[in-house]
Amino acid sequence: MKQISKNIAFNLRLLRKERAWSLDKAAHETGVSKAMLGQIEREESSPTVATLWKIATGFKVPFSSFLEKPRIGKTPDSENKDTQLFHSADGKMRVDPIFPFDQKLRFEMFVIQLLPHYEHLSPPHEKGVVEHVVVVAGEIEVLMDGIWKSLKCGEGLHFDAHKPHGYRNPASEIGTFHDIIHYPDRQQKILKK
Ligand code: MN
């Protein structure tokens, strides 16, 4: 099993323990089946990008937090460099963190590649999450407010990501974009009240 799957398994087990969430509760919050969550935790299955995004969204944690080395404790081979790369089991979408989640600045940044004609629908993130998408190669269409907007290389847009949204590659060559995701500071909001 690749290091990345070990990291995902470890971070998922840790998160569930911290929250004291049963597999049932985690399945309910993420929309990913109990069986699948169990398989991921036992490193029997590698989640697709779409599944991992559902899990991150359900737990309200940044996507890249699953890819990092475990935050506490140790897993075998934790020095392995195969930690900064993740691609869909079907290989049609590839997500590489450029900057993993920054606690202070509350953002993470990815380079995302979509194979020709591949479409990814993202589950809505928690309220206050904003995504900035900039196309760096090929062509990408972004779904926001129910409309697909076409972006050429060098063009970008941002949107409130608590609404359903998606990305697709309408072209016959690989499309690549940068995605900067900002997360609200929940602590700050509580303090201000
Ligand atoms: Mn998204």
PDB file of C-alpha atoms and ligand atoms in Angstrom:
ATOM      1  CA  MET A   1       0.000   0.000   0.000  1.00  0.00           C
ATOM      2  CA  LYS A   2       1.323   3.417  -0.887  1.00  0.00           C
ATOM      3  CA  GLN A   3       2.372   5.896   1.782  1.00  0.00           C
ATOM      4  CA  ILE A   4      -0.440   8.213   0.764  1.00  0.00           C
ATOM      5  CA  SER A   5      -3.028   5.543   1.641  1.00  0.00           C
ATOM      6  CA  LYS A   6      -1.339   5.029   5.001  1.00  0.00           C
ATOM      7  CA  ASN A   7      -1.553   8.752   5.707  1.00  0.00           C
ATOM      8  CA  ILE A   8      -5.207   8.889   4.727  1.00  0.00           C
ATOM      9  CA  ALA A   9      -6.013   5.849   6.861  1.00  0.00           C
ATOM     10  CA  PHE A  10      -4.149   7.205   9.865  1.00  0.00           C
ATOM     11  CA  ASN A  11      -5.603  10.709   9.634  1.00  0.00           C
ATOM     12  CA  LEU A  12      -9.128   9.351   9.210  1.00  0.00           C
ATOM     13  CA  ARG A  13      -8.810   7.066  12.248  1.00  0.00           C
ATOM     14  CA  LEU A  14      -7.350   9.948  14.258  1.00  0.00           C
ATOM     15  CA  LEU A  15     -10.092  12.399  13.273  1.00  0.00           C
ATOM     16  CA  ARG A  16     -12.811   9.907  14.102  1.00  0.00           C
ATOM     17  CA  LYS A  17     -11.218   9.219  17.469  1.00  0.00           C
ATOM     18  CA  GLU A  18     -10.842  12.941  18.260  1.00  0.00           C
ATOM     19  CA  ARG A  19     -14.511  13.537  17.457  1.00  0.00           C
ATOM     20  CA  ALA A  20     -15.623  10.277  19.059  1.00  0.00           C
ATOM     21  CA  TRP A  21     -17.578   9.545  15.888  1.00  0.00           C
ATOM     22  CA  SER A  22     -18.715   5.982  15.222  1.00  0.00           C
ATOM     23  CA  LEU A  23     -18.416   4.633  11.681  1.00  0.00           C
ATOM     24  CA  ASP A  24     -22.190   5.140  11.427  1.00  0.00           C
ATOM     25  CA  LYS A  25     -21.890   8.794  12.403  1.00  0.00           C
ATOM     26  CA  ALA A  26     -18.970   9.338   9.995  1.00  0.00           C
ATOM     27  CA  ALA A  27     -20.923   7.664   7.187  1.00  0.00           C
ATOM     28  CA  HIS A  28     -23.902   9.892   7.914  1.00  0.00           C
ATOM     29  CA  GLU A  29     -21.823  13.110   7.945  1.00  0.00           C
ATOM     30  CA  THR A  30     -19.734  12.344   4.862  1.00  0.00           C
ATOM     31  CA  GLY A  31     -22.155  10.436   2.641  1.00  0.00           C
ATOM     32  CA  VAL A  32     -19.503   7.727   2.224  1.00  0.00           C
ATOM     33  CA  SER A  33     -20.624   4.225   3.179  1.00  0.00           C
ATOM     34  CA  LYS A  34     -19.606   2.662   6.464  1.00  0.00           C
ATOM     35  CA  ALA A  35     -18.061  -0.257   4.587  1.00  0.00           C
ATOM     36  CA  MET A  36     -15.937   2.064   2.432  1.00  0.00           C
ATOM     37  CA  LEU A  37     -14.779   4.120   5.438  1.00  0.00           C
ATOM     38  CA  GLY A  38     -13.788   0.912   7.212  1.00  0.00           C
ATOM     39  CA  GLN A  39     -11.830  -0.280   4.187  1.00  0.00           C
ATOM     40  CA  ILE A  40     -10.005   3.046   3.944  1.00  0.00           C
ATOM     41  CA  GLU A  41      -9.130   2.982   7.652  1.00  0.00           C
ATOM     42  CA  ARG A  42      -7.802  -0.567   7.359  1.00  0.00           C
ATOM     43  CA  GLU A  43      -5.816   0.432   4.230  1.00  0.00           C
ATOM     44  CA  GLU A  44      -7.729  -2.122   2.200  1.00  0.00           C
ATOM     45  CA  SER A  45      -8.934   0.478  -0.248  1.00  0.00           C
ATOM     46  CA  SER A  46      -7.594   3.776  -1.640  1.00  0.00           C
ATOM     47  CA  PRO A  47     -10.293   6.413  -1.918  1.00  0.00           C
ATOM     48  CA  THR A  48     -10.849   8.262  -5.172  1.00  0.00           C
ATOM     49  CA  VAL A  49     -10.392  12.032  -5.201  1.00  0.00           C
ATOM     50  CA  ALA A  50     -14.188  12.388  -5.168  1.00  0.00           C
ATOM     51  CA  THR A  51     -14.564  10.134  -2.123  1.00  0.00           C
ATOM     52  CA  LEU A  52     -11.763  11.806  -0.201  1.00  0.00           C
ATOM     53  CA  TRP A  53     -13.305  15.191  -0.926  1.00  0.00           C
ATOM     54  CA  LYS A  54     -16.619  13.982   0.495  1.00  0.00           C
ATOM     55  CA  ILE A  55     -14.840  12.773   3.630  1.00  0.00           C
ATOM     56  CA  ALA A  56     -12.934  16.046   4.107  1.00  0.00           C
ATOM     57  CA  THR A  57     -16.125  18.033   3.570  1.00  0.00           C
ATOM     58  CA  GLY A  58     -18.118  15.889   6.008  1.00  0.00           C
ATOM     59  CA  PHE A  59     -15.486  16.328   8.699  1.00  0.00           C
ATOM     60  CA  LYS A  60     -15.126  20.034   7.781  1.00  0.00           C
ATOM     61  CA  VAL A  61     -11.366  19.734   7.426  1.00  0.00           C
ATOM     62  CA  PRO A  62      -9.100  20.799   4.534  1.00  0.00           C
ATOM     63  CA  PHE A  63      -8.553  18.203   1.825  1.00  0.00           C
ATOM     64  CA  SER A  64      -4.778  18.355   2.153  1.00  0.00           C
ATOM     65  CA  SER A  65      -4.899  17.491   5.849  1.00  0.00           C
ATOM     66  CA  PHE A  66      -5.469  13.866   4.824  1.00  0.00           C
ATOM     67  CA  LEU A  67      -2.419  13.778   2.579  1.00  0.00           C
ATOM     68  CA  GLU A  68       0.031  15.053   5.121  1.00  0.00           C
ATOM     69  CA  LYS A  69       2.067  12.955   7.406  1.00  0.00           C
ATOM     70  CA  PRO A  70       0.095  12.144  10.523  1.00  0.00           C
ATOM     71  CA  ARG A  71      -0.159  15.118  12.832  1.00  0.00           C
ATOM     72  CA  ILE A  72       0.751  13.088  15.887  1.00  0.00           C
ATOM     73  CA  GLY A  73       2.188   9.671  16.470  1.00  0.00           C
ATOM     74  CA  LYS A  74       4.039   7.652  13.893  1.00  0.00           C
ATOM     75  CA  THR A  75       3.211   5.336  11.079  1.00  0.00           C
ATOM     76  CA  PRO A  76       5.752   3.050   9.462  1.00  0.00           C
ATOM     77  CA  ASP A  77       7.712   4.573   6.576  1.00  0.00           C
ATOM     78  CA  SER A  78       6.695   8.063   7.627  1.00  0.00           C
ATOM     79  CA  GLU A  79       9.814   9.458   5.955  1.00  0.00           C
ATOM     80  CA  ASN A  80       8.691   8.167   2.590  1.00  0.00           C
ATOM     81  CA  LYS A  81       8.430  11.038   0.114  1.00  0.00           C
ATOM     82  CA  ASP A  82       5.310   9.707  -1.575  1.00  0.00           C
ATOM     83  CA  THR A  83       3.115  12.031   0.449  1.00  0.00           C
ATOM     84  CA  GLN A  84       2.432  15.002  -1.763  1.00  0.00           C
ATOM     85  CA  LEU A  85       0.658  13.323  -4.610  1.00  0.00           C
ATOM     86  CA  PHE A  86      -2.783  11.984  -4.963  1.00  0.00           C
ATOM     87  CA  HIS A  87      -4.752  10.843  -7.933  1.00  0.00           C
ATOM     88  CA  SER A  88      -8.096   9.330  -8.517  1.00  0.00           C
ATOM     89  CA  ALA A  89      -8.166   5.539  -8.573  1.00  0.00           C
ATOM     90  CA  ASP A  90      -9.325   5.788 -12.180  1.00  0.00           C
ATOM     91  CA  GLY A  91      -6.456   8.194 -12.930  1.00  0.00           C
ATOM     92  CA  LYS A  92      -8.727  10.784 -14.537  1.00  0.00           C
ATOM     93  CA  MET A  93      -8.177  13.490 -11.957  1.00  0.00           C
ATOM     94  CA  ARG A  94      -4.942  14.330 -10.248  1.00  0.00           C
ATOM     95  CA  VAL A  95      -4.598  16.579  -7.229  1.00  0.00           C
ATOM     96  CA  ASP A  96      -1.203  17.748  -5.978  1.00  0.00           C
ATOM     97  CA  PRO A  97      -0.933  20.179  -3.073  1.00  0.00           C
ATOM     98  CA  ILE A  98       1.370  23.101  -3.939  1.00  0.00           C
ATOM     99  CA  PHE A  99       0.845  24.524  -0.463  1.00  0.00           C
ATOM    100  CA  PRO A 100      -0.755  22.173   2.068  1.00  0.00           C
ATOM    101  CA  PHE A 101      -3.229  23.742   4.456  1.00  0.00           C
ATOM    102  CA  ASP A 102      -1.808  26.757   6.306  1.00  0.00           C
ATOM    103  CA  GLN A 103      -3.336  27.017   9.794  1.00  0.00           C
ATOM    104  CA  LYS A 104      -2.646  30.724  10.140  1.00  0.00           C
ATOM    105  CA  LEU A 105      -3.627  31.904   6.671  1.00  0.00           C
ATOM    106  CA  ARG A 106      -6.446  29.331   6.409  1.00  0.00           C
ATOM    107  CA  PHE A 107      -5.830  28.261   2.818  1.00  0.00           C
ATOM    108  CA  GLU A 108      -4.521  25.353   0.780  1.00  0.00           C
ATOM    109  CA  MET A 109      -3.479  25.422  -2.861  1.00  0.00           C
ATOM    110  CA  PHE A 110      -3.536  22.601  -5.384  1.00  0.00           C
ATOM    111  CA  VAL A 111      -2.629  21.986  -8.957  1.00  0.00           C
ATOM    112  CA  ILE A 112      -5.422  19.861 -10.403  1.00  0.00           C
ATOM    113  CA  GLN A 113      -5.288  17.990 -13.694  1.00  0.00           C
ATOM    114  CA  LEU A 114      -8.314  16.645 -15.511  1.00  0.00           C
ATOM    115  CA  LEU A 115      -8.056  14.187 -18.368  1.00  0.00           C
ATOM    116  CA  PRO A 116      -9.980  15.062 -21.566  1.00  0.00           C
ATOM    117  CA  HIS A 117     -13.765  15.248 -21.007  1.00  0.00           C
ATOM    118  CA  TYR A 118     -13.501  14.324 -17.335  1.00  0.00           C
ATOM    119  CA  GLU A 119     -16.053  15.949 -15.019  1.00  0.00           C
ATOM    120  CA  HIS A 120     -15.833  16.255 -11.242  1.00  0.00           C
ATOM    121  CA  LEU A 121     -18.742  17.521  -9.158  1.00  0.00           C
ATOM    122  CA  SER A 122     -17.649  18.803  -5.765  1.00  0.00           C
ATOM    123  CA  PRO A 123     -19.823  18.435  -2.706  1.00  0.00           C
ATOM    124  CA  PRO A 124     -20.637  21.803  -1.124  1.00  0.00           C
ATOM    125  CA  HIS A 125     -18.067  22.823   1.476  1.00  0.00           C
ATOM    126  CA  GLU A 126     -18.913  24.439   4.791  1.00  0.00           C
ATOM    127  CA  LYS A 127     -20.231  27.987   4.710  1.00  0.00           C
ATOM    128  CA  GLY A 128     -17.541  30.603   4.211  1.00  0.00           C
ATOM    129  CA  VAL A 129     -15.258  28.448   2.068  1.00  0.00           C
ATOM    130  CA  VAL A 130     -14.132  30.279  -1.081  1.00  0.00           C
ATOM    131  CA  GLU A 131     -12.354  28.702  -4.055  1.00  0.00           C
ATOM    132  CA  HIS A 132     -10.160  30.548  -6.561  1.00  0.00           C
ATOM    133  CA  VAL A 133      -9.604  28.700  -9.822  1.00  0.00           C
ATOM    134  CA  VAL A 134      -6.967  29.739 -12.376  1.00  0.00           C
ATOM    135  CA  VAL A 135      -6.393  27.714 -15.537  1.00  0.00           C
ATOM    136  CA  VAL A 136      -2.720  27.145 -16.307  1.00  0.00           C
ATOM    137  CA  ALA A 137      -2.975  24.735 -19.262  1.00  0.00           C
ATOM    138  CA  GLY A 138      -5.716  23.730 -21.646  1.00  0.00           C
ATOM    139  CA  GLU A 139      -9.320  24.705 -21.005  1.00  0.00           C
ATOM    140  CA  ILE A 140     -11.553  24.180 -17.981  1.00  0.00           C
ATOM    141  CA  GLU A 141     -15.236  24.739 -17.324  1.00  0.00           C
ATOM    142  CA  VAL A 142     -16.375  25.572 -13.813  1.00  0.00           C
ATOM    143  CA  LEU A 143     -19.919  24.948 -12.574  1.00  0.00           C
ATOM    144  CA  MET A 144     -21.225  27.732 -10.357  1.00  0.00           C
ATOM    145  CA  ASP A 145     -24.835  28.701  -9.651  1.00  0.00           C
ATOM    146  CA  GLY A 146     -25.936  25.948 -12.005  1.00  0.00           C
ATOM    147  CA  ILE A 147     -24.047  27.341 -15.019  1.00  0.00           C
ATOM    148  CA  TRP A 148     -20.860  26.012 -16.613  1.00  0.00           C
ATOM    149  CA  LYS A 149     -18.431  28.901 -17.205  1.00  0.00           C
ATOM    150  CA  SER A 150     -15.634  28.433 -19.676  1.00  0.00           C
ATOM    151  CA  LEU A 151     -12.095  29.451 -18.719  1.00  0.00           C
ATOM    152  CA  LYS A 152      -9.142  29.605 -21.077  1.00  0.00           C
ATOM    153  CA  CYS A 153      -5.521  29.362 -20.040  1.00  0.00           C
ATOM    154  CA  GLY A 154      -4.647  32.303 -17.781  1.00  0.00           C
ATOM    155  CA  GLU A 155      -8.246  33.052 -16.857  1.00  0.00           C
ATOM    156  CA  GLY A 156      -9.661  32.599 -13.383  1.00  0.00           C
ATOM    157  CA  LEU A 157     -12.663  33.066 -11.164  1.00  0.00           C
ATOM    158  CA  HIS A 158     -13.649  32.608  -7.563  1.00  0.00           C
ATOM    159  CA  PHE A 159     -16.872  31.428  -6.000  1.00  0.00           C
ATOM    160  CA  ASP A 160     -18.581  30.631  -2.718  1.00  0.00           C
ATOM    161  CA  ALA A 161     -17.914  26.932  -2.370  1.00  0.00           C
ATOM    162  CA  HIS A 162     -20.731  26.171   0.069  1.00  0.00           C
ATOM    163  CA  LYS A 163     -22.919  25.839  -3.018  1.00  0.00           C
ATOM    164  CA  PRO A 164     -22.700  22.833  -5.341  1.00  0.00           C
ATOM    165  CA  HIS A 165     -19.937  23.344  -7.896  1.00  0.00           C
ATOM    166  CA  GLY A 166     -17.800  21.353 -10.280  1.00  0.00           C
ATOM    167  CA  TYR A 167     -15.003  21.296 -12.804  1.00  0.00           C
ATOM    168  CA  ARG A 168     -14.793  19.656 -16.199  1.00  0.00           C
ATOM    169  CA  ASN A 169     -12.439  19.473 -19.133  1.00  0.00           C
ATOM    170  CA  PRO A 170     -14.292  20.094 -22.409  1.00  0.00           C
ATOM    171  CA  ALA A 171     -11.169  19.669 -24.552  1.00  0.00           C
ATOM    172  CA  SER A 172      -9.305  16.699 -25.977  1.00  0.00           C
ATOM    173  CA  GLU A 173      -6.059  17.545 -24.192  1.00  0.00           C
ATOM    174  CA  ILE A 174      -5.275  17.557 -20.460  1.00  0.00           C
ATOM    175  CA  GLY A 175      -6.585  20.592 -18.590  1.00  0.00           C
ATOM    176  CA  THR A 176      -4.699  21.963 -15.603  1.00  0.00           C
ATOM    177  CA  PHE A 177      -5.765  24.545 -13.049  1.00  0.00           C
ATOM    178  CA  HIS A 178      -4.681  25.950  -9.734  1.00  0.00           C
ATOM    179  CA  ASP A 179      -7.260  25.858  -6.975  1.00  0.00           C
ATOM    180  CA  ILE A 180      -6.776  28.010  -3.894  1.00  0.00           C
ATOM    181  CA  ILE A 181      -9.264  27.122  -1.168  1.00  0.00           C
ATOM    182  CA  HIS A 182      -9.850  29.511   1.733  1.00  0.00           C
ATOM    183  CA  TYR A 183     -11.464  28.249   4.920  1.00  0.00           C
ATOM    184  CA  PRO A 184     -13.304  30.433   7.444  1.00  0.00           C
ATOM    185  CA  ASP A 185     -11.760  30.861  10.860  1.00  0.00           C
ATOM    186  CA  ARG A 186     -14.417  29.325  13.081  1.00  0.00           C
ATOM    187  CA  GLN A 187     -12.544  30.251  16.268  1.00  0.00           C
ATOM    188  CA  GLN A 188     -12.473  33.908  15.234  1.00  0.00           C
ATOM    189  CA  LYS A 189     -16.206  33.946  14.533  1.00  0.00           C
ATOM    190  CA  ILE A 190     -16.964  32.563  17.976  1.00  0.00           C
ATOM    191  CA  LEU A 191     -14.719  35.156  19.638  1.00  0.00           C
ATOM    192  CA  LYS A 192     -16.357  38.042  17.787  1.00  0.00           C
ATOM    193  CA  LYS A 193     -19.841  37.151  19.000  1.00  0.00           C
TER     194      LYS A 193
HETATM  195 MN    MN B   1     -14.722  22.211  -4.054  1.00  0.00          MN
END
